[in-house]
């Protein structure tokens, strides 16, 4: 049995990331399983080498260890290219030349979603049925993404799309639009790389936050199309702030580095996170000025 922690180096790890890593590590320890570390760095516009260093530093500080080698996605682009080529051979993906604006305009015309904020995750199929001559011609001059023809793909696999958790409970979901599996800017998508990597690394148990649960149907579909086995999926609840916001890099969630700097003990932090009341992180997001009763007396909890 084998699980993985798969952070993206787009910032320093925060306490929500640490919670996820600790759950993976505990699961592995309790089950005599391997824990792998994977650095998900295909998005070169957002990932930075210093954050990769930071991941190692923070996880080591937390006292976690993992089986080598660490898989760095940017060193395995050929694997993702091969998967795209396979889906192309099966005629299940098509080049999409749309910009956000053309998608929105089309949806307004079709009265699907009059507001921009409704547009994420919907695609009205504009490029789905272009003839191959037109595809070839436009591919020469226009940037394009690869979209999965979901309806066609669903016709090839066992339905409904489902997965199981550790208790054997079954979950299923539908995919409501042709998802991008090769981005215009970086050629691949998170969905494609995660599925290829979990397959190559022989991951039997995917343990990750509930925010990624909505992607699991897409992952199950890609696994079946690419002939990859189905891991067990455990989606853990997320830590929130006391005002109900999900901890995230973009809202300045407390980083492990900042806690270390003010003298928090890693073991105390781990124990605190694993028993966090209500899964609420009660401290100021950025604890530059410390306090909150000196982060509950550096987590000895006073
Ligand atoms: N790289 C993803 C993240 O940092 C996690 C991917 C996964 O666990 O499937 O959110």
PDB file of C-alpha atoms and ligand atoms in Angstrom:
ATOM      1  CA  UNK A   1       0.000   0.000   0.000  1.00  0.00           C
ATOM      2  CA  UNK A   2       1.238   3.415  -0.850  1.00  0.00           C
ATOM      3  CA  UNK A   3       0.099   7.009  -0.506  1.00  0.00           C
ATOM      4  CA  UNK A   4       1.556  10.349  -1.437  1.00  0.00           C
ATOM      5  CA  UNK A   5       1.654  13.954  -0.359  1.00  0.00           C
ATOM      6  CA  UNK A   6       1.657  16.128  -3.460  1.00  0.00           C
ATOM      7  CA  UNK A   7       2.134  19.841  -2.744  1.00  0.00           C
ATOM      8  CA  UNK A   8       2.490  22.521  -5.401  1.00  0.00           C
ATOM      9  CA  UNK A   9       5.443  24.859  -4.808  1.00  0.00           C
ATOM     10  CA  UNK A  10       3.472  28.072  -5.281  1.00  0.00           C
ATOM     11  CA  UNK A  11       4.206  29.387  -1.789  1.00  0.00           C
ATOM     12  CA  UNK A  12       5.364  28.207   1.624  1.00  0.00           C
ATOM     13  CA  UNK A  13       3.393  25.359   3.213  1.00  0.00           C
ATOM     14  CA  UNK A  14       0.661  26.552   5.578  1.00  0.00           C
ATOM     15  CA  UNK A  15      -0.976  24.770   8.472  1.00  0.00           C
ATOM     16  CA  UNK A  16      -3.694  23.352   6.193  1.00  0.00           C
ATOM     17  CA  UNK A  17      -1.013  21.715   4.028  1.00  0.00           C
ATOM     18  CA  UNK A  18       0.690  20.434   7.166  1.00  0.00           C
ATOM     19  CA  UNK A  19      -2.588  18.863   8.326  1.00  0.00           C
ATOM     20  CA  UNK A  20      -2.900  17.026   5.009  1.00  0.00           C
ATOM     21  CA  UNK A  21       0.721  15.843   5.128  1.00  0.00           C
ATOM     22  CA  UNK A  22       0.298  14.645   8.727  1.00  0.00           C
ATOM     23  CA  UNK A  23      -2.840  12.673   7.828  1.00  0.00           C
ATOM     24  CA  UNK A  24      -1.005  10.986   4.918  1.00  0.00           C
ATOM     25  CA  UNK A  25       1.952  10.156   7.165  1.00  0.00           C
ATOM     26  CA  UNK A  26      -0.243   8.787   9.950  1.00  0.00           C
ATOM     27  CA  UNK A  27      -2.235   6.684   7.559  1.00  0.00           C
ATOM     28  CA  UNK A  28       0.999   5.259   6.117  1.00  0.00           C
ATOM     29  CA  UNK A  29       2.464   4.558   9.564  1.00  0.00           C
ATOM     30  CA  UNK A  30      -0.738   2.876  10.789  1.00  0.00           C
ATOM     31  CA  UNK A  31      -0.985   0.700   7.710  1.00  0.00           C
ATOM     32  CA  UNK A  32       2.634  -0.221   7.185  1.00  0.00           C
ATOM     33  CA  UNK A  33       2.421   1.624   3.860  1.00  0.00           C
ATOM     34  CA  UNK A  34       4.927   3.742   1.965  1.00  0.00           C
ATOM     35  CA  UNK A  35       4.563   7.493   1.897  1.00  0.00           C
ATOM     36  CA  UNK A  36       5.837   9.216  -1.232  1.00  0.00           C
ATOM     37  CA  UNK A  37       6.419  12.889  -1.854  1.00  0.00           C
ATOM     38  CA  UNK A  38       5.576  14.423  -5.198  1.00  0.00           C
ATOM     39  CA  UNK A  39       6.256  18.014  -6.148  1.00  0.00           C
ATOM     40  CA  UNK A  40       3.510  19.212  -8.486  1.00  0.00           C
ATOM     41  CA  UNK A  41       5.364  21.897 -10.376  1.00  0.00           C
ATOM     42  CA  UNK A  42       4.131  21.771 -13.961  1.00  0.00           C
ATOM     43  CA  UNK A  43       2.659  25.255 -13.708  1.00  0.00           C
ATOM     44  CA  UNK A  44       5.902  27.143 -14.309  1.00  0.00           C
ATOM     45  CA  UNK A  45       4.132  30.488 -14.153  1.00  0.00           C
ATOM     46  CA  UNK A  46       3.280  29.962 -10.448  1.00  0.00           C
ATOM     47  CA  UNK A  47       5.879  27.520  -9.106  1.00  0.00           C
ATOM     48  CA  UNK A  48       9.249  28.663  -7.745  1.00  0.00           C
ATOM     49  CA  UNK A  49      12.401  26.662  -6.914  1.00  0.00           C
ATOM     50  CA  UNK A  50      12.702  28.342  -3.514  1.00  0.00           C
ATOM     51  CA  UNK A  51       9.283  26.993  -2.581  1.00  0.00           C
ATOM     52  CA  UNK A  52      10.455  23.454  -3.454  1.00  0.00           C
ATOM     53  CA  UNK A  53      13.301  23.970  -0.993  1.00  0.00           C
ATOM     54  CA  UNK A  54      10.768  25.301   1.473  1.00  0.00           C
ATOM     55  CA  UNK A  55       8.631  22.138   1.175  1.00  0.00           C
ATOM     56  CA  UNK A  56      11.592  19.925   2.108  1.00  0.00           C
ATOM     57  CA  UNK A  57      12.567  22.200   4.949  1.00  0.00           C
ATOM     58  CA  UNK A  58       9.045  22.427   6.378  1.00  0.00           C
ATOM     59  CA  UNK A  59       8.270  18.707   6.130  1.00  0.00           C
ATOM     60  CA  UNK A  60      11.590  17.785   7.706  1.00  0.00           C
ATOM     61  CA  UNK A  61      10.927  20.266  10.495  1.00  0.00           C
ATOM     62  CA  UNK A  62       7.560  18.564  11.068  1.00  0.00           C
ATOM     63  CA  UNK A  63       9.482  15.309  11.445  1.00  0.00           C
ATOM     64  CA  UNK A  64       8.072  13.635   8.343  1.00  0.00           C
ATOM     65  CA  UNK A  65      10.012  11.320   6.082  1.00  0.00           C
ATOM     66  CA  UNK A  66       9.181   9.716   2.773  1.00  0.00           C
ATOM     67  CA  UNK A  67      10.428   7.019   0.445  1.00  0.00           C
ATOM     68  CA  UNK A  68      12.864   8.193  -2.242  1.00  0.00           C
ATOM     69  CA  UNK A  69      12.925   9.228  -4.989  1.00  0.00           C
ATOM     70  CA  UNK A  70      10.793  12.354  -4.807  1.00  0.00           C
ATOM     71  CA  UNK A  71       8.940  12.774  -8.076  1.00  0.00           C
ATOM     72  CA  UNK A  72       9.274  16.227  -9.571  1.00  0.00           C
ATOM     73  CA  UNK A  73       6.583  16.637 -12.206  1.00  0.00           C
ATOM     74  CA  UNK A  74       8.635  19.031 -14.311  1.00  0.00           C
ATOM     75  CA  UNK A  75      11.171  16.218 -14.861  1.00  0.00           C
ATOM     76  CA  UNK A  76       8.535  13.899 -16.335  1.00  0.00           C
ATOM     77  CA  UNK A  77       6.806  15.962 -19.009  1.00  0.00           C
ATOM     78  CA  UNK A  78       7.332  13.121 -21.490  1.00  0.00           C
ATOM     79  CA  UNK A  79       4.949  10.932 -19.470  1.00  0.00           C
ATOM     80  CA  UNK A  80       2.196  13.527 -19.791  1.00  0.00           C
ATOM     81  CA  UNK A  81       2.920  13.976 -23.504  1.00  0.00           C
ATOM     82  CA  UNK A  82       2.536  10.237 -23.997  1.00  0.00           C
ATOM     83  CA  UNK A  83      -0.831  10.286 -22.218  1.00  0.00           C
ATOM     84  CA  UNK A  84      -2.061  13.165 -24.397  1.00  0.00           C
ATOM     85  CA  UNK A  85      -0.899  11.282 -27.500  1.00  0.00           C
ATOM     86  CA  UNK A  86      -2.808   8.180 -26.354  1.00  0.00           C
ATOM     87  CA  UNK A  87      -6.022  10.165 -25.852  1.00  0.00           C
ATOM     88  CA  UNK A  88      -5.499  11.723 -29.267  1.00  0.00           C
ATOM     89  CA  UNK A  89      -5.100   8.306 -30.863  1.00  0.00           C
ATOM     90  CA  UNK A  90      -8.394   7.329 -29.272  1.00  0.00           C
ATOM     91  CA  UNK A  91      -9.859  10.521 -30.769  1.00  0.00           C
ATOM     92  CA  UNK A  92     -11.132  11.594 -27.363  1.00  0.00           C
ATOM     93  CA  UNK A  93      -9.595  15.052 -27.173  1.00  0.00           C
ATOM     94  CA  UNK A  94      -9.899  18.044 -29.435  1.00  0.00           C
ATOM     95  CA  UNK A  95      -8.018  21.322 -29.743  1.00  0.00           C
ATOM     96  CA  UNK A  96      -9.956  24.252 -28.301  1.00  0.00           C
ATOM     97  CA  UNK A  97      -9.057  27.720 -29.506  1.00  0.00           C
ATOM     98  CA  UNK A  98     -11.526  29.592 -27.332  1.00  0.00           C
ATOM     99  CA  UNK A  99     -10.566  32.420 -25.061  1.00  0.00           C
ATOM    100  CA  UNK A 100     -12.455  33.102 -21.846  1.00  0.00           C
ATOM    101  CA  UNK A 101     -14.180  35.902 -23.712  1.00  0.00           C
ATOM    102  CA  UNK A 102     -15.410  33.790 -26.644  1.00  0.00           C
ATOM    103  CA  UNK A 103     -16.756  31.213 -24.194  1.00  0.00           C
ATOM    104  CA  UNK A 104     -18.631  33.880 -22.245  1.00  0.00           C
ATOM    105  CA  UNK A 105     -20.034  35.472 -25.393  1.00  0.00           C
ATOM    106  CA  UNK A 106     -21.271  32.116 -26.637  1.00  0.00           C
ATOM    107  CA  UNK A 107     -22.899  31.365 -23.328  1.00  0.00           C
ATOM    108  CA  UNK A 108     -24.615  34.723 -23.289  1.00  0.00           C
ATOM    109  CA  UNK A 109     -25.935  33.993 -26.784  1.00  0.00           C
ATOM    110  CA  UNK A 110     -27.249  30.658 -25.612  1.00  0.00           C
ATOM    111  CA  UNK A 111     -28.548  32.305 -22.413  1.00  0.00           C
ATOM    112  CA  UNK A 112     -26.683  29.674 -20.371  1.00  0.00           C
ATOM    113  CA  UNK A 113     -24.832  31.891 -17.953  1.00  0.00           C
ATOM    114  CA  UNK A 114     -25.284  35.618 -18.110  1.00  0.00           C
ATOM    115  CA  UNK A 115     -22.682  36.283 -15.405  1.00  0.00           C
ATOM    116  CA  UNK A 116     -18.960  35.797 -15.714  1.00  0.00           C
ATOM    117  CA  UNK A 117     -18.750  34.163 -12.297  1.00  0.00           C
ATOM    118  CA  UNK A 118     -21.047  31.365 -13.508  1.00  0.00           C
ATOM    119  CA  UNK A 119     -18.766  30.614 -16.391  1.00  0.00           C
ATOM    120  CA  UNK A 120     -15.996  28.696 -14.630  1.00  0.00           C
ATOM    121  CA  UNK A 121     -16.321  25.026 -15.320  1.00  0.00           C
ATOM    122  CA  UNK A 122     -18.794  25.332 -18.151  1.00  0.00           C
ATOM    123  CA  UNK A 123     -17.907  24.891 -21.783  1.00  0.00           C
ATOM    124  CA  UNK A 124     -20.562  25.220 -24.462  1.00  0.00           C
ATOM    125  CA  UNK A 125     -18.742  22.978 -26.930  1.00  0.00           C
ATOM    126  CA  UNK A 126     -17.722  25.636 -29.457  1.00  0.00           C
ATOM    127  CA  UNK A 127     -14.676  23.734 -30.798  1.00  0.00           C
ATOM    128  CA  UNK A 128     -15.991  20.200 -30.236  1.00  0.00           C
ATOM    129  CA  UNK A 129     -17.058  19.522 -33.787  1.00  0.00           C
ATOM    130  CA  UNK A 130     -14.574  21.408 -35.945  1.00  0.00           C
ATOM    131  CA  UNK A 131     -13.541  19.348 -38.966  1.00  0.00           C
ATOM    132  CA  UNK A 132      -9.996  18.019 -38.942  1.00  0.00           C
ATOM    133  CA  UNK A 133      -8.873  20.367 -41.725  1.00  0.00           C
ATOM    134  CA  UNK A 134      -9.955  23.374 -39.743  1.00  0.00           C
ATOM    135  CA  UNK A 135      -8.360  21.984 -36.580  1.00  0.00           C
ATOM    136  CA  UNK A 136      -5.046  21.469 -38.394  1.00  0.00           C
ATOM    137  CA  UNK A 137      -5.154  24.895 -40.005  1.00  0.00           C
ATOM    138  CA  UNK A 138      -5.898  26.743 -36.770  1.00  0.00           C
ATOM    139  CA  UNK A 139      -3.392  24.710 -34.762  1.00  0.00           C
ATOM    140  CA  UNK A 140      -0.646  26.187 -36.972  1.00  0.00           C
ATOM    141  CA  UNK A 141      -1.378  29.744 -35.926  1.00  0.00           C
ATOM    142  CA  UNK A 142      -3.525  29.895 -32.795  1.00  0.00           C
ATOM    143  CA  UNK A 143      -2.731  28.803 -29.244  1.00  0.00           C
ATOM    144  CA  UNK A 144      -5.013  25.977 -28.159  1.00  0.00           C
ATOM    145  CA  UNK A 145      -5.930  23.827 -25.196  1.00  0.00           C
ATOM    146  CA  UNK A 146      -6.830  20.123 -25.372  1.00  0.00           C
ATOM    147  CA  UNK A 147     -10.330  19.335 -24.177  1.00  0.00           C
ATOM    148  CA  UNK A 148     -11.687  15.921 -23.408  1.00  0.00           C
ATOM    149  CA  UNK A 149     -14.843  14.992 -25.315  1.00  0.00           C
ATOM    150  CA  UNK A 150     -16.568  13.789 -22.161  1.00  0.00           C
ATOM    151  CA  UNK A 151     -19.693  12.389 -23.809  1.00  0.00           C
ATOM    152  CA  UNK A 152     -17.666  10.323 -26.239  1.00  0.00           C
ATOM    153  CA  UNK A 153     -15.277   9.175 -23.497  1.00  0.00           C
ATOM    154  CA  UNK A 154     -18.156   8.146 -21.242  1.00  0.00           C
ATOM    155  CA  UNK A 155     -19.402   5.910 -24.040  1.00  0.00           C
ATOM    156  CA  UNK A 156     -16.215   3.841 -23.735  1.00  0.00           C
ATOM    157  CA  UNK A 157     -16.162   3.097 -20.030  1.00  0.00           C
ATOM    158  CA  UNK A 158     -18.109   1.542 -17.178  1.00  0.00           C
ATOM    159  CA  UNK A 159     -20.628   4.010 -15.823  1.00  0.00           C
ATOM    160  CA  UNK A 160     -21.471   5.660 -13.542  1.00  0.00           C
ATOM    161  CA  UNK A 161     -18.100   7.116 -12.624  1.00  0.00           C
ATOM    162  CA  UNK A 162     -17.446   6.017  -9.081  1.00  0.00           C
ATOM    163  CA  UNK A 163     -14.752   5.562  -6.460  1.00  0.00           C
ATOM    164  CA  UNK A 164     -14.481   4.113  -2.958  1.00  0.00           C
ATOM    165  CA  UNK A 165     -13.127   5.249   0.367  1.00  0.00           C
ATOM    166  CA  UNK A 166     -11.347   3.108   2.935  1.00  0.00           C
ATOM    167  CA  UNK A 167     -14.598   1.790   4.375  1.00  0.00           C
ATOM    168  CA  UNK A 168     -15.687   0.693   0.924  1.00  0.00           C
ATOM    169  CA  UNK A 169     -18.308   3.432   0.705  1.00  0.00           C
ATOM    170  CA  UNK A 170     -19.070   4.278  -2.884  1.00  0.00           C
ATOM    171  CA  UNK A 171     -19.136   7.816  -4.272  1.00  0.00           C
ATOM    172  CA  UNK A 172     -20.053   8.871  -7.755  1.00  0.00           C
ATOM    173  CA  UNK A 173     -20.383  12.054  -9.745  1.00  0.00           C
ATOM    174  CA  UNK A 174     -20.989  13.277 -13.243  1.00  0.00           C
ATOM    175  CA  UNK A 175     -18.763  15.503 -15.322  1.00  0.00           C
ATOM    176  CA  UNK A 176     -20.809  18.279 -16.817  1.00  0.00           C
ATOM    177  CA  UNK A 177     -18.468  19.775 -19.385  1.00  0.00           C
ATOM    178  CA  UNK A 178     -15.512  18.994 -21.642  1.00  0.00           C
ATOM    179  CA  UNK A 179     -12.646  19.522 -19.204  1.00  0.00           C
ATOM    180  CA  UNK A 180      -9.273  20.917 -20.259  1.00  0.00           C
ATOM    181  CA  UNK A 181      -6.596  18.272 -19.972  1.00  0.00           C
ATOM    182  CA  UNK A 182      -3.876  20.211 -21.781  1.00  0.00           C
ATOM    183  CA  UNK A 183      -3.682  23.886 -20.888  1.00  0.00           C
ATOM    184  CA  UNK A 184      -2.830  26.510 -23.503  1.00  0.00           C
ATOM    185  CA  UNK A 185       0.049  27.836 -21.440  1.00  0.00           C
ATOM    186  CA  UNK A 186       1.609  24.688 -19.985  1.00  0.00           C
ATOM    187  CA  UNK A 187       0.384  21.930 -22.378  1.00  0.00           C
ATOM    188  CA  UNK A 188      -0.914  19.686 -19.565  1.00  0.00           C
ATOM    189  CA  UNK A 189      -3.438  20.045 -16.787  1.00  0.00           C
ATOM    190  CA  UNK A 190      -3.447  19.129 -13.119  1.00  0.00           C
ATOM    191  CA  UNK A 191      -6.036  16.411 -13.863  1.00  0.00           C
ATOM    192  CA  UNK A 192      -3.865  14.700 -16.436  1.00  0.00           C
ATOM    193  CA  UNK A 193      -0.575  14.862 -14.531  1.00  0.00           C
ATOM    194  CA  UNK A 194      -2.051  13.707 -11.231  1.00  0.00           C
ATOM    195  CA  UNK A 195      -3.650  10.655 -12.828  1.00  0.00           C
ATOM    196  CA  UNK A 196      -0.536   9.707 -14.792  1.00  0.00           C
ATOM    197  CA  UNK A 197       1.665  10.130 -11.700  1.00  0.00           C
ATOM    198  CA  UNK A 198      -0.605   8.196  -9.347  1.00  0.00           C
ATOM    199  CA  UNK A 199      -0.557   5.389 -11.923  1.00  0.00           C
ATOM    200  CA  UNK A 200       3.215   5.422 -12.465  1.00  0.00           C
ATOM    201  CA  UNK A 201       3.933   5.693  -8.734  1.00  0.00           C
ATOM    202  CA  UNK A 202       1.549   2.829  -7.919  1.00  0.00           C
ATOM    203  CA  UNK A 203      -0.469   4.909  -5.440  1.00  0.00           C
ATOM    204  CA  UNK A 204      -3.068   2.676  -3.771  1.00  0.00           C
ATOM    205  CA  UNK A 205      -4.561   5.371  -1.505  1.00  0.00           C
ATOM    206  CA  UNK A 206      -5.022   9.010  -2.405  1.00  0.00           C
ATOM    207  CA  UNK A 207      -5.413  11.076   0.774  1.00  0.00           C
ATOM    208  CA  UNK A 208      -6.143  14.728   0.097  1.00  0.00           C
ATOM    209  CA  UNK A 209      -8.437  17.601   1.018  1.00  0.00           C
ATOM    210  CA  UNK A 210     -12.142  17.753   0.284  1.00  0.00           C
ATOM    211  CA  UNK A 211     -11.515  20.690  -2.044  1.00  0.00           C
ATOM    212  CA  UNK A 212     -10.213  18.143  -4.560  1.00  0.00           C
ATOM    213  CA  UNK A 213     -13.149  15.755  -4.241  1.00  0.00           C
ATOM    214  CA  UNK A 214     -14.956  17.480  -7.109  1.00  0.00           C
ATOM    215  CA  UNK A 215     -12.094  16.499  -9.436  1.00  0.00           C
ATOM    216  CA  UNK A 216     -12.239  12.809  -8.615  1.00  0.00           C
ATOM    217  CA  UNK A 217     -14.812  11.893 -11.268  1.00  0.00           C
ATOM    218  CA  UNK A 218     -12.509  13.414 -13.897  1.00  0.00           C
ATOM    219  CA  UNK A 219      -9.588  11.441 -12.485  1.00  0.00           C
ATOM    220  CA  UNK A 220     -11.575   8.211 -12.530  1.00  0.00           C
ATOM    221  CA  UNK A 221     -12.562   8.817 -16.144  1.00  0.00           C
ATOM    222  CA  UNK A 222      -8.963   9.488 -17.215  1.00  0.00           C
ATOM    223  CA  UNK A 223      -7.746   6.414 -15.315  1.00  0.00           C
ATOM    224  CA  UNK A 224     -10.156   4.204 -17.209  1.00  0.00           C
ATOM    225  CA  UNK A 225      -9.300   5.746 -20.573  1.00  0.00           C
ATOM    226  CA  UNK A 226      -5.568   5.313 -19.922  1.00  0.00           C
ATOM    227  CA  UNK A 227      -5.920   1.808 -18.477  1.00  0.00           C
ATOM    228  CA  UNK A 228      -4.773   2.820 -14.974  1.00  0.00           C
ATOM    229  CA  UNK A 229      -6.008   1.220 -11.742  1.00  0.00           C
ATOM    230  CA  UNK A 230      -8.423   2.967  -9.354  1.00  0.00           C
ATOM    231  CA  UNK A 231      -6.881   4.051  -6.042  1.00  0.00           C
ATOM    232  CA  UNK A 232      -8.950   4.282  -2.858  1.00  0.00           C
ATOM    233  CA  UNK A 233      -9.821   7.940  -2.202  1.00  0.00           C
ATOM    234  CA  UNK A 234      -9.887   9.553   1.229  1.00  0.00           C
ATOM    235  CA  UNK A 235     -10.925  13.216   1.121  1.00  0.00           C
ATOM    236  CA  UNK A 236     -10.334  14.812   4.489  1.00  0.00           C
ATOM    237  CA  UNK A 237     -12.200  17.861   5.803  1.00  0.00           C
ATOM    238  CA  UNK A 238     -10.388  21.189   5.556  1.00  0.00           C
ATOM    239  CA  UNK A 239      -9.215  23.563   8.241  1.00  0.00           C
ATOM    240  CA  UNK A 240     -11.012  26.928   8.307  1.00  0.00           C
ATOM    241  CA  UNK A 241     -10.354  30.280   9.955  1.00  0.00           C
ATOM    242  CA  UNK A 242     -12.576  31.491  12.789  1.00  0.00           C
ATOM    243  CA  UNK A 243     -14.473  33.582  10.219  1.00  0.00           C
ATOM    244  CA  UNK A 244     -15.232  30.485   8.158  1.00  0.00           C
ATOM    245  CA  UNK A 245     -12.731  30.984   5.360  1.00  0.00           C
ATOM    246  CA  UNK A 246     -10.795  28.031   4.060  1.00  0.00           C
ATOM    247  CA  UNK A 247      -7.072  28.317   4.821  1.00  0.00           C
ATOM    248  CA  UNK A 248      -5.277  29.017   1.582  1.00  0.00           C
ATOM    249  CA  UNK A 249      -2.044  30.492   0.332  1.00  0.00           C
ATOM    250  CA  UNK A 250      -3.957  33.283  -1.349  1.00  0.00           C
ATOM    251  CA  UNK A 251      -5.597  34.481   1.868  1.00  0.00           C
ATOM    252  CA  UNK A 252      -2.321  34.494   3.735  1.00  0.00           C
ATOM    253  CA  UNK A 253      -2.790  31.356   5.826  1.00  0.00           C
ATOM    254  CA  UNK A 254      -0.261  30.890   8.631  1.00  0.00           C
ATOM    255  CA  UNK A 255       2.854  29.236   7.251  1.00  0.00           C
ATOM    256  CA  UNK A 256       4.937  26.621   9.005  1.00  0.00           C
ATOM    257  CA  UNK A 257       7.990  28.809   8.436  1.00  0.00           C
ATOM    258  CA  UNK A 258       6.416  31.678  10.381  1.00  0.00           C
ATOM    259  CA  UNK A 259       5.478  29.398  13.287  1.00  0.00           C
ATOM    260  CA  UNK A 260       8.958  27.944  13.376  1.00  0.00           C
ATOM    261  CA  UNK A 261      10.386  31.453  13.415  1.00  0.00           C
ATOM    262  CA  UNK A 262       8.467  32.472  16.515  1.00  0.00           C
ATOM    263  CA  UNK A 263       9.628  29.352  18.329  1.00  0.00           C
ATOM    264  CA  UNK A 264       6.705  26.929  17.977  1.00  0.00           C
ATOM    265  CA  UNK A 265       7.719  23.337  18.617  1.00  0.00           C
ATOM    266  CA  UNK A 266       6.998  21.068  15.611  1.00  0.00           C
ATOM    267  CA  UNK A 267       5.771  18.146  17.684  1.00  0.00           C
ATOM    268  CA  UNK A 268       3.390  20.334  19.634  1.00  0.00           C
ATOM    269  CA  UNK A 269       2.097  21.807  16.395  1.00  0.00           C
ATOM    270  CA  UNK A 270       1.517  18.328  14.909  1.00  0.00           C
ATOM    271  CA  UNK A 271      -0.383  17.176  17.991  1.00  0.00           C
ATOM    272  CA  UNK A 272      -2.396  20.406  18.033  1.00  0.00           C
ATOM    273  CA  UNK A 273      -3.354  20.128  14.341  1.00  0.00           C
ATOM    274  CA  UNK A 274      -4.353  16.482  14.611  1.00  0.00           C
ATOM    275  CA  UNK A 275      -6.771  17.367  17.438  1.00  0.00           C
ATOM    276  CA  UNK A 276      -7.819  20.803  16.264  1.00  0.00           C
ATOM    277  CA  UNK A 277     -11.200  21.633  17.849  1.00  0.00           C
ATOM    278  CA  UNK A 278     -13.812  22.082  15.114  1.00  0.00           C
ATOM    279  CA  UNK A 279     -11.001  22.141  12.569  1.00  0.00           C
ATOM    280  CA  UNK A 280     -10.748  25.878  13.139  1.00  0.00           C
ATOM    281  CA  UNK A 281      -7.355  27.591  13.155  1.00  0.00           C
ATOM    282  CA  UNK A 282      -8.068  30.364  15.621  1.00  0.00           C
ATOM    283  CA  UNK A 283      -4.959  32.475  15.133  1.00  0.00           C
ATOM    284  CA  UNK A 284      -4.402  35.561  13.046  1.00  0.00           C
ATOM    285  CA  UNK A 285      -3.714  34.531   9.474  1.00  0.00           C
ATOM    286  CA  UNK A 286      -0.289  36.098   9.433  1.00  0.00           C
ATOM    287  CA  UNK A 287       1.134  35.870  12.878  1.00  0.00           C
ATOM    288  CA  UNK A 288       3.856  38.473  12.348  1.00  0.00           C
ATOM    289  CA  UNK A 289       3.014  40.176  15.581  1.00  0.00           C
ATOM    290  CA  UNK A 290       2.478  36.774  17.261  1.00  0.00           C
ATOM    291  CA  UNK A 291       0.066  37.210  20.231  1.00  0.00           C
ATOM    292  CA  UNK A 292      -3.258  35.283  20.295  1.00  0.00           C
ATOM    293  CA  UNK A 293      -1.846  34.724  23.719  1.00  0.00           C
ATOM    294  CA  UNK A 294       1.472  34.132  22.132  1.00  0.00           C
ATOM    295  CA  UNK A 295      -0.024  31.471  19.876  1.00  0.00           C
ATOM    296  CA  UNK A 296      -1.451  29.743  22.903  1.00  0.00           C
ATOM    297  CA  UNK A 297       1.908  29.813  24.634  1.00  0.00           C
ATOM    298  CA  UNK A 298       3.560  28.345  21.568  1.00  0.00           C
ATOM    299  CA  UNK A 299       0.963  25.580  21.462  1.00  0.00           C
ATOM    300  CA  UNK A 300       1.648  24.040  24.790  1.00  0.00           C
ATOM    301  CA  UNK A 301      -1.889  25.669  24.921  1.00  0.00           C
ATOM    302  CA  UNK A 302      -1.000  28.084  27.738  1.00  0.00           C
TER     303      UNK A 302
HETATM  304  N1  LIG B   1      -0.968  19.559  -5.898  1.00  0.00           N
HETATM  305  C1  LIG B   1      -2.285  19.594  -5.350  1.00  0.00           C
HETATM  306  C2  LIG B   1      -2.372  20.726  -4.329  1.00  0.00           C
HETATM  307  O1  LIG B   1      -1.352  21.196  -3.853  1.00  0.00           O
HETATM  308  C3  LIG B   1      -2.700  18.298  -4.692  1.00  0.00           C
HETATM  309  C4  LIG B   1      -3.002  17.239  -5.684  1.00  0.00           C
HETATM  310  C5  LIG B   1      -3.647  15.969  -5.160  1.00  0.00           C
HETATM  311  O2  LIG B   1      -3.456  15.627  -3.982  1.00  0.00           O
HETATM  312  O3  LIG B   1      -4.308  15.306  -5.927  1.00  0.00           O
HETATM  313  O4  LIG B   1      -3.466  21.141  -4.009  1.00  0.00           O
END
